[in-house]
Structure formats: C-alpha cells, structure tokens
Tab-separated table of C-alpha atoms in Angstrom:
chain	number	residue	atom	x	y	z
A	212	MET	CA	9.754	-0.109	7.531
A	213	GLY	CA	7.992	2.452	5.407
A	214	THR	CA	10.918	3.585	3.236
A	215	ASP	CA	10.370	6.359	0.739
A	216	ASN	CA	12.308	5.470	-2.383
A	217	GLU	CA	12.146	7.891	-5.280
A	218	ILE	CA	10.855	4.993	-7.396
A	219	ASP	CA	7.491	3.770	-6.194
A	220	ARG	CA	7.888	0.102	-5.287
A	221	ARG	CA	4.517	-0.881	-6.676
A	222	SER	CA	5.319	0.748	-10.026
A	223	LEU	CA	8.707	-0.945	-9.984
A	224	ILE	CA	7.082	-4.326	-9.417
A	225	VAL	CA	4.685	-3.792	-12.307
A	226	ARG	CA	7.510	-2.766	-14.634
A	227	THR	CA	9.742	-5.609	-13.498
A	228	ALA	CA	6.983	-8.153	-13.893
A	229	GLY	CA	6.319	-6.828	-17.373
A	230	ALA	CA	9.977	-7.087	-18.293
A	231	ILE	CA	10.197	-10.632	-16.984
A	232	GLY	CA	7.052	-11.575	-18.868
A	233	ALA	CA	8.449	-10.139	-22.071
A	234	ALA	CA	11.700	-12.020	-21.604
A	235	GLY	CA	9.769	-15.208	-20.961
A	236	ALA	CA	7.931	-14.796	-24.225
A	237	VAL	CA	11.247	-14.605	-26.073
A	238	THR	CA	13.041	-17.412	-24.242
A	239	GLY	CA	10.175	-19.896	-24.095
A	240	ALA	CA	7.535	-19.039	-21.520
A	241	ASP	CA	5.661	-22.293	-22.138
A	242	ILE	CA	8.686	-24.334	-21.067
A	243	SER	CA	9.197	-22.194	-17.936
A	244	LEU	CA	5.522	-22.472	-17.012
A	245	ALA	CA	5.530	-26.230	-17.424
A	246	SER	CA	8.683	-26.482	-15.329
A	247	ALA	CA	7.151	-24.360	-12.570
A	248	GLN	CA	3.983	-26.446	-12.554
A	249	ALA	CA	6.000	-29.635	-12.307
A	250	GLY	CA	7.910	-28.248	-9.343
A	251	GLN	CA	11.647	-27.781	-9.011
A	252	PRO	CA	13.621	-29.869	-6.513
A	253	ILE	CA	15.219	-28.105	-3.551
A	254	PRO	CA	18.863	-27.306	-4.435
A	255	PRO	CA	21.598	-29.212	-2.563
A	256	GLY	CA	22.405	-27.634	0.784
A	257	PHE	CA	18.934	-26.173	1.107
A	258	ASP	CA	17.367	-29.616	1.041
A	259	VAL	CA	18.203	-30.210	4.712
A	260	GLN	CA	16.530	-27.044	5.975
A	261	LYS	CA	13.255	-28.065	7.599
A	262	PRO	CA	11.322	-24.808	6.975
A	263	LEU	CA	12.184	-24.900	3.266
A	264	ILE	CA	11.261	-28.572	3.063
A	265	ARG	CA	7.903	-27.804	4.657
A	266	PHE	CA	7.004	-24.803	2.497
A	267	TRP	CA	8.860	-25.536	-0.760
A	268	SER	CA	5.803	-26.670	-2.690
A	269	LYS	CA	3.253	-24.594	-0.774
A	270	PRO	CA	1.393	-21.653	-2.351
A	271	LEU	CA	2.305	-18.147	-1.194
A	272	SER	CA	-0.967	-17.866	0.697
A	273	GLN	CA	0.237	-20.578	3.075
A	274	ILE	CA	3.757	-19.196	3.417
A	275	VAL	CA	2.443	-15.846	4.668
A	276	GLU	CA	-0.060	-17.413	7.063
A	277	VAL	CA	1.155	-17.519	10.670
A	278	ASP	CA	-0.808	-19.795	12.976
A	279	LEU	CA	-1.017	-17.687	16.123
A	280	ARG	CA	-3.026	-20.388	17.858
A	281	LYS	CA	0.181	-22.427	17.839
A	282	ASP	CA	2.857	-19.722	17.929
A	283	ALA	CA	1.158	-17.198	20.248
A	284	PRO	CA	-1.455	-19.258	22.121
A	285	ASP	CA	-1.552	-16.773	24.994
A	286	LEU	CA	-3.467	-14.360	22.728
A	287	ALA	CA	-6.550	-16.457	23.405
A	288	ASP	CA	-6.508	-14.991	26.937
A	289	ALA	CA	-8.412	-11.686	27.234
A	290	ALA	CA	-5.978	-10.535	29.947
A	291	VAL	CA	-3.018	-10.936	27.564
A	292	ARG	CA	-4.766	-8.962	24.833
A	293	GLU	CA	-5.606	-6.239	27.358
A	294	ARG	CA	-1.964	-6.061	28.410
A	295	HIS	CA	-0.823	-5.629	24.795
A	296	ARG	CA	-3.374	-2.856	24.223
A	297	ILE	CA	-1.917	-0.849	27.123
A	298	TYR	CA	1.421	-0.573	25.348
A	299	CYS	CA	-0.240	0.134	22.012
A	300	TYR	CA	-2.083	3.073	23.579
A	301	LEU	CA	1.207	4.320	25.034
A	302	LEU	CA	2.896	4.066	21.642
A	303	MET	CA	0.080	5.994	19.986
A	304	ARG	CA	0.232	8.694	22.627
A	305	LEU	CA	4.006	9.034	22.229
A	306	ILE	CA	3.589	9.362	18.462
A	307	ALA	CA	0.882	12.006	18.909
A	308	ARG	CA	3.091	13.859	21.422
A	309	PHE	CA	6.141	13.894	19.168
A	310	TRP	CA	4.141	14.240	15.958
A	311	ASN	CA	6.021	15.712	13.034
A	312	GLY	CA	4.539	15.652	9.554
A	313	ASN	CA	7.204	17.862	7.988
A	314	LYS	CA	8.327	15.158	5.608
A	315	ASN	CA	9.388	17.795	3.106
A	316	GLY	CA	10.129	20.528	5.611
A	317	PRO	CA	7.911	23.118	7.312
A	318	LEU	CA	7.550	25.364	4.248
A	319	GLY	CA	5.316	24.821	1.244
A	320	THR	CA	1.726	23.605	1.316
A	321	TYR	CA	0.399	20.320	2.690
A	322	PRO	CA	-3.301	20.290	1.669
A	323	LEU	CA	-4.042	17.309	3.924
A	324	ARG	CA	-2.340	18.857	6.986
A	325	ALA	CA	-4.387	22.026	7.398
A	326	GLN	CA	-4.835	21.435	11.137
A	327	GLN	CA	-1.064	21.331	11.640
A	328	LYS	CA	-0.335	24.845	10.450
A	329	ASP	CA	1.582	27.008	12.875
A	330	SER	CA	-1.125	29.403	14.071
A	331	THR	CA	1.466	31.783	15.525
A	332	ARG	CA	2.619	32.532	11.967
A	333	ALA	CA	-0.814	32.721	10.384
A	334	GLN	CA	-0.149	36.149	8.891
A	335	GLN	CA	2.854	35.011	6.901
A	336	ALA	CA	2.519	34.881	3.142
A	337	VAL	CA	4.068	31.415	3.078
A	338	PRO	CA	2.353	28.963	5.458
A	339	ARG	CA	4.484	27.117	7.975
A	340	TYR	CA	3.658	23.808	9.611
A	341	ARG	CA	4.374	22.770	13.172
A	342	GLY	CA	6.896	20.040	13.744
A	343	ASP	CA	7.951	18.241	16.908
A	344	MET	CA	7.472	21.087	19.383
A	345	ALA	CA	7.080	21.090	23.149
A	346	GLU	CA	4.033	22.943	24.437
A	347	ASN	CA	5.941	24.402	27.388
A	348	THR	CA	9.647	24.986	26.964
A	349	ASP	CA	12.006	26.041	29.727
A	350	GLY	CA	14.337	27.914	27.437
A	351	LEU	CA	16.798	25.034	27.236
A	352	ARG	CA	14.951	22.818	24.768
A	353	ILE	CA	14.875	23.150	21.005
A	354	ASN	CA	11.599	23.112	19.112
A	355	TRP	CA	12.274	20.885	16.124
A	356	ASP	CA	10.030	22.562	13.564
A	357	ARG	CA	12.753	22.058	10.953
A	358	TYR	CA	12.905	18.315	11.549
A	359	LEU	CA	12.352	16.291	8.383
A	360	GLY	CA	10.335	13.209	9.099
A	361	HIS	CA	7.141	11.302	9.528
A	362	ASN	CA	5.470	9.330	12.265
A	363	ILE	CA	6.607	5.727	12.533
A	364	ALA	CA	7.763	4.657	15.980
A	365	CYS	CA	8.576	1.626	18.108
A	366	LEU	CA	8.299	0.779	21.818
A	367	ALA	CA	10.221	-2.001	23.610
A	368	VAL	CA	8.835	-3.872	26.640
A	369	ASP	CA	10.652	-6.638	28.520
A	370	GLY	CA	9.269	-9.951	29.715
A	371	ASN	CA	8.282	-8.552	33.105
A	372	GLY	CA	6.188	-5.812	31.536
A	373	GLU	CA	8.796	-3.099	32.180
A	374	ILE	CA	9.079	-0.413	29.501
A	375	ILE	CA	12.588	-0.127	28.117
A	376	ASP	CA	12.635	2.622	25.508
A	377	PHE	CA	10.996	4.071	22.401
A	378	GLU	CA	12.360	5.141	19.028
A	379	PHE	CA	11.290	6.815	15.793
A	380	ASN	CA	12.041	6.254	12.129
A	381	HIS	CA	14.772	8.732	11.170
A	382	ASN	CA	15.110	8.088	7.427
A	383	GLU	CA	14.493	11.668	6.342
A	384	LEU	CA	16.590	13.256	9.089
A	385	LEU	CA	19.645	11.098	8.429
A	386	ARG	CA	19.124	10.864	4.640
A	387	SER	CA	19.074	7.088	4.861
A	388	THR	CA	16.539	4.393	4.033
A	389	ALA	CA	17.934	2.137	6.777
A	390	GLU	CA	17.124	4.184	9.902
A	391	HIS	CA	13.857	2.425	10.650
A	392	ALA	CA	12.362	2.470	14.118
A	393	GLU	CA	12.695	-1.258	14.891
A	394	SER	CA	16.274	-1.462	13.626
A	395	ARG	CA	17.240	1.593	15.634
A	396	MET	CA	15.522	0.145	18.689
A	397	VAL	CA	17.351	-3.183	18.494
A	398	ARG	CA	20.690	-1.412	18.131
A	399	ARG	CA	19.881	0.731	21.146
A	400	LEU	CA	18.883	-2.250	23.262
A	401	PHE	CA	22.441	-3.497	22.892
A	402	SER	CA	23.783	-0.159	24.126
A	403	LEU	CA	21.505	0.429	27.131
A	404	THR	CA	23.170	-2.107	29.409
A	405	ASP	CA	25.150	0.344	31.499
A	406	ILE	CA	22.948	3.426	31.274
A	407	PHE	CA	21.230	4.487	34.477
A	408	ASP	CA	18.862	7.396	34.267
A	409	THR	CA	15.699	8.531	36.016
A	410	TRP	CA	14.004	5.913	33.903
A	411	ARG	CA	15.809	2.630	34.579
A	412	MET	CA	14.569	0.791	31.474
A	413	GLY	CA	13.072	-1.863	33.740
A	414	GLN	CA	14.961	-4.352	35.843
A	415	PRO	CA	17.169	-6.925	34.083
A	416	ILE	CA	15.486	-10.292	33.677
A	417	GLY	CA	17.288	-12.999	35.574
A	418	LYS	CA	20.112	-10.564	36.413
A	419	LYS	CA	21.018	-10.372	32.729
A	420	PRO	CA	21.637	-7.183	30.741
A	421	LYS	CA	18.943	-6.157	28.306
A	422	ALA	CA	21.032	-7.276	25.340
A	423	ALA	CA	21.001	-10.823	26.717
A	424	SER	CA	17.252	-10.863	27.312
A	425	LEU	CA	15.809	-9.989	23.913
A	426	ASN	CA	14.077	-13.349	23.634
A	427	GLU	CA	11.669	-11.996	26.253
A	428	VAL	CA	11.241	-8.558	24.632
A	429	THR	CA	8.122	-7.485	22.750
A	430	LEU	CA	8.340	-4.616	20.288
A	431	TYR	CA	5.274	-2.521	19.539
A	432	THR	CA	5.498	-0.658	16.245
A	433	SER	CA	3.144	1.620	14.384
A	434	LEU	CA	3.743	-0.060	11.006
A	435	GLU	CA	4.264	-3.632	9.841
A	436	SER	CA	7.976	-4.388	9.549
A	437	CYS	CA	10.004	-4.434	6.350
A	438	ALA	CA	12.595	-7.061	5.395
A	439	GLN	CA	15.417	-5.134	7.059
A	440	CYS	CA	13.681	-4.781	10.412
A	441	ALA	CA	12.324	-8.329	10.377
A	442	GLY	CA	15.867	-9.541	9.697
A	443	VAL	CA	17.431	-7.441	12.439
A	444	MET	CA	14.852	-8.628	14.950
A	445	SER	CA	15.493	-12.205	13.891
A	446	LEU	CA	19.248	-11.851	14.369
A	447	ALA	CA	18.708	-10.205	17.759
A	448	GLY	CA	16.282	-12.876	18.941
A	449	VAL	CA	13.360	-10.533	19.665
A	450	LYS	CA	10.402	-12.532	20.935
A	451	GLN	CA	7.485	-10.894	19.115
A	452	ILE	CA	6.300	-7.726	17.437
A	453	VAL	CA	2.833	-6.185	17.575
A	454	TYR	CA	2.111	-3.734	14.738
A	455	LEU	CA	-0.665	-1.142	14.528
A	456	GLN	CA	-1.045	-0.958	10.750
A	457	ASN	CA	-0.271	-2.990	7.646
A	458	ASP	CA	2.446	-1.878	5.258
A	459	PHE	CA	0.970	-3.263	2.056
A	460	THR	CA	4.252	-2.740	0.189
A	461	ALA	CA	6.166	-4.905	2.674
A	462	TYR	CA	4.426	-7.990	1.249
A	463	LYS	CA	4.070	-9.693	4.660
A	464	ILE	CA	7.806	-10.274	4.679
A	465	GLY	CA	7.821	-10.589	8.471
A	466	ASN	CA	5.377	-13.504	8.227
A	467	ILE	CA	7.443	-15.157	5.494
A	468	MET	CA	10.650	-14.744	7.446
A	469	TYR	CA	9.006	-16.137	10.565
A	470	ASN	CA	7.804	-19.245	8.752
A	471	LEU	CA	11.095	-19.862	6.938
A	472	ALA	CA	13.408	-19.272	9.904
A	473	ASN	CA	14.914	-22.337	11.539
A	474	ARG	CA	13.626	-23.039	15.030
A	475	LEU	CA	15.944	-23.571	17.980
A	476	GLU	CA	15.421	-26.490	20.320
A	477	VAL	CA	16.233	-25.443	23.918
A	478	VAL	CA	16.479	-27.869	26.831
A	479	ASP	CA	15.873	-26.485	30.334
A	480	GLN	CA	17.308	-27.761	33.615
A	481	GLU	CA	14.473	-30.254	33.981
A	482	GLY	CA	15.095	-31.707	30.544
A	483	LYS	CA	12.012	-30.128	28.989
A	484	VAL	CA	12.507	-29.265	25.311
A	485	THR	CA	11.111	-25.971	24.043
A	486	SER	CA	11.080	-25.006	20.384
A	487	LEU	CA	11.900	-21.312	19.972
A	488	PRO	CA	11.164	-19.509	16.700
A	489	GLY	CA	14.085	-18.090	14.772
A	490	ALA	CA	12.271	-14.819	14.101
A	491	ALA	CA	9.940	-12.494	15.983
A	492	VAL	CA	6.321	-13.647	16.010
A	493	PRO	CA	4.426	-11.076	13.875
A	494	ILE	CA	1.148	-10.045	15.507
A	495	ALA	CA	-1.282	-7.656	13.844
A	496	ALA	CA	-2.954	-5.410	16.418
A	497	SER	CA	-6.334	-6.653	15.198
A	498	GLU	CA	-5.438	-9.901	17.000
A	499	ILE	CA	-5.438	-8.069	20.345
A	500	GLY	CA	-8.668	-6.193	19.691
A	501	LEU	CA	-7.158	-2.785	18.846
A	502	ASP	CA	-9.825	-0.808	16.968
A	503	GLU	CA	-7.268	1.612	15.558
A	504	PHE	CA	-5.749	-1.141	13.387
A	505	GLY	CA	-8.753	-1.191	11.069
A	506	ARG	CA	-9.147	2.576	11.193
A	507	LEU	CA	-5.551	3.189	10.133
A	508	ASN	CA	-5.706	0.676	7.294
A	509	ASP	CA	-9.007	2.040	5.994
A	510	ALA	CA	-7.795	5.633	6.184
A	511	TYR	CA	-4.574	4.763	4.361
A	512	LEU	CA	-6.441	3.027	1.525
A	513	THR	CA	-8.664	6.099	1.213
A	514	PHE	CA	-5.546	8.281	1.108
A	515	THR	CA	-4.061	6.079	-1.626
A	516	ARG	CA	-7.174	6.356	-3.798
A	517	LYS	CA	-7.261	10.108	-3.261
A	518	MET	CA	-3.608	10.559	-4.280
A	519	MET	CA	-3.960	8.414	-7.391
A	520	ALA	CA	-7.123	10.194	-8.515
A	521	ALA	CA	-5.692	13.660	-7.875
A	522	GLY	CA	-2.470	12.879	-9.737
A	523	ALA	CA	-4.290	11.314	-12.685
A	524	ALA	CA	-6.693	14.243	-13.133
A	525	ASP	CA	-6.221	16.556	-16.126
A	526	PRO	CA	-4.914	18.912	-14.984
A	527	PRO	CA	-3.667	17.318	-11.732
A	528	ASN	CA	-5.762	18.307	-8.723
A	529	VAL	CA	-3.198	20.250	-6.708
A	530	ALA	CA	-5.734	20.881	-3.929
A	531	GLU	CA	-5.661	17.131	-3.167
A	532	ALA	CA	-1.874	16.652	-3.388
A	533	PHE	CA	0.134	15.554	-0.379
A	534	PHE	CA	2.656	18.381	-0.779
A	535	VAL	CA	2.942	21.408	-3.009
A	536	PRO	CA	6.381	23.078	-2.941
A	537	GLU	CA	6.930	26.748	-3.621
A	538	ARG	CA	8.726	25.680	-6.766
A	539	GLY	CA	8.560	22.349	-8.510
A	540	ALA	CA	6.045	19.589	-9.066
A	541	PRO	CA	3.365	18.637	-6.507
A	542	ASP	CA	3.768	15.347	-4.649
A	543	PHE	CA	0.989	12.811	-5.336
A	544	GLU	CA	2.959	9.779	-4.115
A	545	PRO	CA	0.570	7.470	-2.186
A	546	SER	CA	3.227	6.253	0.239
A	547	VAL	CA	2.341	5.177	3.767
A	548	THR	CA	4.923	7.590	5.185
A	549	SER	CA	3.069	10.469	3.540
A	550	PHE	CA	-0.226	9.228	4.935
A	551	LEU	CA	1.381	9.160	8.391
A	552	CYS	CA	1.800	12.927	8.211
A	553	THR	CA	-1.841	13.782	7.500
A	554	ASP	CA	-4.539	15.169	9.760
A	555	ASP	CA	-6.565	11.967	9.348
A	556	ALA	CA	-3.734	9.793	10.634
A	557	ARG	CA	-2.951	12.205	13.443
A	558	ALA	CA	-6.578	12.160	14.638
A	559	ILE	CA	-6.490	8.369	14.923
A	560	PHE	CA	-3.261	8.416	16.937
A	561	ILE	CA	-4.603	11.130	19.218
A	562	SER	CA	-7.821	9.243	19.945
A	563	GLY	CA	-5.918	5.992	20.488
A	564	GLY	CA	-3.403	7.662	22.765
A	565	GLN	CA	-6.158	9.174	24.887
A	566	LYS	CA	-7.242	5.660	25.831
A	567	LEU	CA	-4.099	5.393	27.928
A	568	ASP	CA	-5.856	7.628	30.464
A	569	THR	CA	-9.442	6.483	29.951
A	570	SER	CA	-9.074	2.699	29.725
A	571	LYS	CA	-10.849	0.635	32.388
A	572	LEU	CA	-9.105	-2.668	32.944
A	573	GLU	CA	-11.134	-5.856	33.224
A	574	ASN	CA	-8.128	-7.943	34.258
A	575	ALA	CA	-6.281	-5.483	36.478
A	576	ALA	CA	-4.724	-8.010	38.854
A	577	TRP	CA	-3.641	-10.495	36.197
A	578	ARG	CA	0.036	-11.137	35.647
A	579	PRO	CA	1.795	-13.820	33.564
A	580	VAL	CA	3.917	-16.498	35.164
A	581	SER	CA	7.592	-15.497	35.188
A	582	ARG	CA	9.583	-17.538	32.685
A	583	THR	CA	12.821	-16.850	34.521
A	584	GLY	CA	11.631	-17.775	37.995
A	585	GLU	CA	12.990	-14.464	39.272
A	586	GLY	CA	9.633	-12.836	40.011
A	587	GLY	CA	9.051	-9.123	39.517
A	588	VAL	CA	6.425	-9.562	36.813
A	589	LEU	CA	4.006	-6.623	36.706
A	590	SER	CA	0.246	-7.019	36.854
A	591	ASN	CA	-1.888	-5.362	34.199
A	592	ILE	CA	-2.753	-2.446	36.479
A	593	GLN	CA	0.939	-1.964	37.249
A	594	CYS	CA	1.676	-1.996	33.506
A	595	LEU	CA	-0.932	0.695	32.959
A	596	GLU	CA	0.402	2.821	35.825
A	597	GLN	CA	3.951	2.460	34.526
A	598	ALA	CA	2.878	3.333	30.977
A	599	ARG	CA	1.285	6.545	32.245
A	600	LYS	CA	4.393	7.433	34.251
A	601	PHE	CA	6.626	6.679	31.279
A	602	TYR	CA	4.623	9.065	29.134
A	603	GLN	CA	4.867	11.795	31.765
A	604	TYR	CA	8.629	11.312	31.908
A	605	ALA	CA	9.074	11.208	28.123
A	606	ASP	CA	6.857	14.281	27.726
A	607	VAL	CA	9.301	16.320	29.804
A	608	GLU	CA	12.685	14.673	29.211
A	609	GLY	CA	12.171	12.993	25.860
A	610	TYR	CA	13.128	13.976	22.389
A	611	ARG	CA	11.921	12.407	19.173
A	612	GLY	CA	13.216	8.976	20.149
A	613	SER	CA	14.757	8.173	23.493
A	614	PRO	CA	13.674	9.798	26.754
A	615	HIS	CA	17.158	9.177	28.114
A	616	LYS	CA	19.654	11.976	28.503
A	617	LEU	CA	22.580	10.390	26.692
C-alpha cells in the first residue's frame, strides 16, 4: 500500500507500454491485435477455475467492479454504515495523533508542511519539523522526531465490534517496501493470541483465538490496498476492508483479486450452504457515507497537479516542491505517501478524527445478529464508547503502531 519506489510507477507503465508497442510493430502488431480481438482460449488447468471462466472474456471495467449489493448487502442498512464510520473516525484520530510527515527526515524544507514546523526551534537557521511526539511526556517516553515515515495506518475490529489493534506503514523506517500497514496488521493478529494487556483486544469469538477468527475481522485502512496487502488479507481470510482514500496507482487490484478469487462453500450444522469469498470485500468509504473520502481524493489530485506543474516549470518552482534538501535536488514526486505528509492531508484527518467526539448516533441501540451464536455483540453506542476509550488508552500507552506494551 502506497510504496515509494525510486522509479515512478506511472512513468514506468508509460515507458513499458511504449516498449511493448514498439516491439509489437516489429513482430506483427496487426496479427496480435486480431488474435486479441478473436479471444484466446483459457489455458489448460485454468479452464476449470470458475472466476476465470466468468471473467475471461469480460472487459477490465467489469473485472474491477464489485457488486456490493450482493457481496456486502448489509451496507444498505444506515445502522451498519454508521457503525463503520465510528471506526473510520477512530482511525483518522489515531493517524492525526501519531502524525509524522518526516518522510525525508526532520531537516530540510517541506514547503507544503509549514504548519508542522517545530516552533520550539524557530530561531534555528535550519528549520526542523515535528514528528511523532507526545504532547505530555513523563520522562520515560521517546519523542520520535527522527522517525522516517508517512501517515498510512490500519485498524482491526472483530465480528463483535471489539477493537483489536492498529498499525502503521513502516516502509521508510525499516527501509523496506513490504512493511505496509495491512500486512503488518495481519501478521500481528496471528501473534496476539496469548497477549493480555490493559487492552484485551476484544473477547475471542466463539472461544477461538484471534488468528482463527479472521473471517469475522474488518480492517479499516487509510489507503486502498496494494497487491501485496490484498494478497495477504486473502490468504489470512480477512472478511472485509474499508479504505478512506483511493490509491490510483494500485489499479483497483483489491477489486480484481476479490473477483478472481475462488469462493469457498461452507455448510453449517443445519445443512445451510454459505458461499464465502476468497478475498476481503473491498469497500470504499464513500459507500458508508464518509465525507472525508472525497476530500482526500480531491486534495491528492490537486497535490499531484501542483507537483507536476512545479517540477515542469523552467526553472523548477522550488517553493512548490514537496521537499527541498540542504543539498541535492528538490523532490517533486507526486506520490500519495508524500501527499499524506502535507498540511492539507493532516487537516482532513484532524477534522475527521474530531468527529469521534462530536458524532451523534441515529442508531445507538442497534447491534448485528451474532454469527457465532455466542452473544457479546456490541451495540453502536457501545462501539462508539469503546472507540473513545481505545483512543484514550493509545494516546497514553501507544507508540506509532500498537498500543500494547510488548
């Protein structure tokens, strides 16, 4: 989710497409085009896979379209959408609390992060930017102003509505393009079984450990998932994922994977057959009525246009760059991870997170029917109360990721 490769993926696609087109011209593009129009048969072995059979001859526009009326029919219920928004507000507040835009470190100049300058060092010749810092430290905590990172995070909630944990993308910190928030979260869910802390990660569903109950877990993430995270969630059996913003360079891979994954037919004790998807149901936050979804997408597209215009100017407009180092070339890369360091993005997360305290529930007493028959399902008002308590706990005990003292 939101990797920052040195080579811009969009530029790479353009160059690759150009190279393929050139090769086609040499090797007989007319023949290839005619063959594609005629349609190729499904290769042996793949020809028995129902999802491939269904979508083999379909246009891409149909492969990326997920019918939520069929695959997430409960979204038609206003109480369900309200419940999802509670956790989205919590996620946004956690991101705002642990905000760190020091993607390239705290030194240098970030023209689009003026409001994040460290005011206590205002007299320094070289500006310094605040990272993930606690407002009130007790002398035992470290203020991570040297943390390298950006603001992509994930929250896990079980089928009863209990909050399990939250996690951040740690690509920059760990010098890896694989440490995405959802992948880290799924790995942690398999390790939380025997951890007991002030925050109990919710009660096990049906007396099962969390790792055995992922088909009832919903992940809330700030950015649409990449191929890696969609794959990890599929392997883990995560039920669904609600994302707060599109990642336009992820090419709706989560939707494609969902549609092409084989479904599992499960028979309960009464003989009723249920078809379970082989991948997490991808749900854009616009489907639950989250206003911040459109605001984040619009702001990111504005950021992209600004970066491209500033970089293309002659000379380049350094005052509009994302980052200007003390030495070296300015950064005009229009990546979503850079956008998620800016003042504009931060303002949206702050305003969204504030709704955790100001929201008035219209379906406070509503609760879904327990799928396990064990009871213990929280009502919407209980979900809101727990979300507020979780934030209070994470604010004091949490670090940029887990609130648990491991």
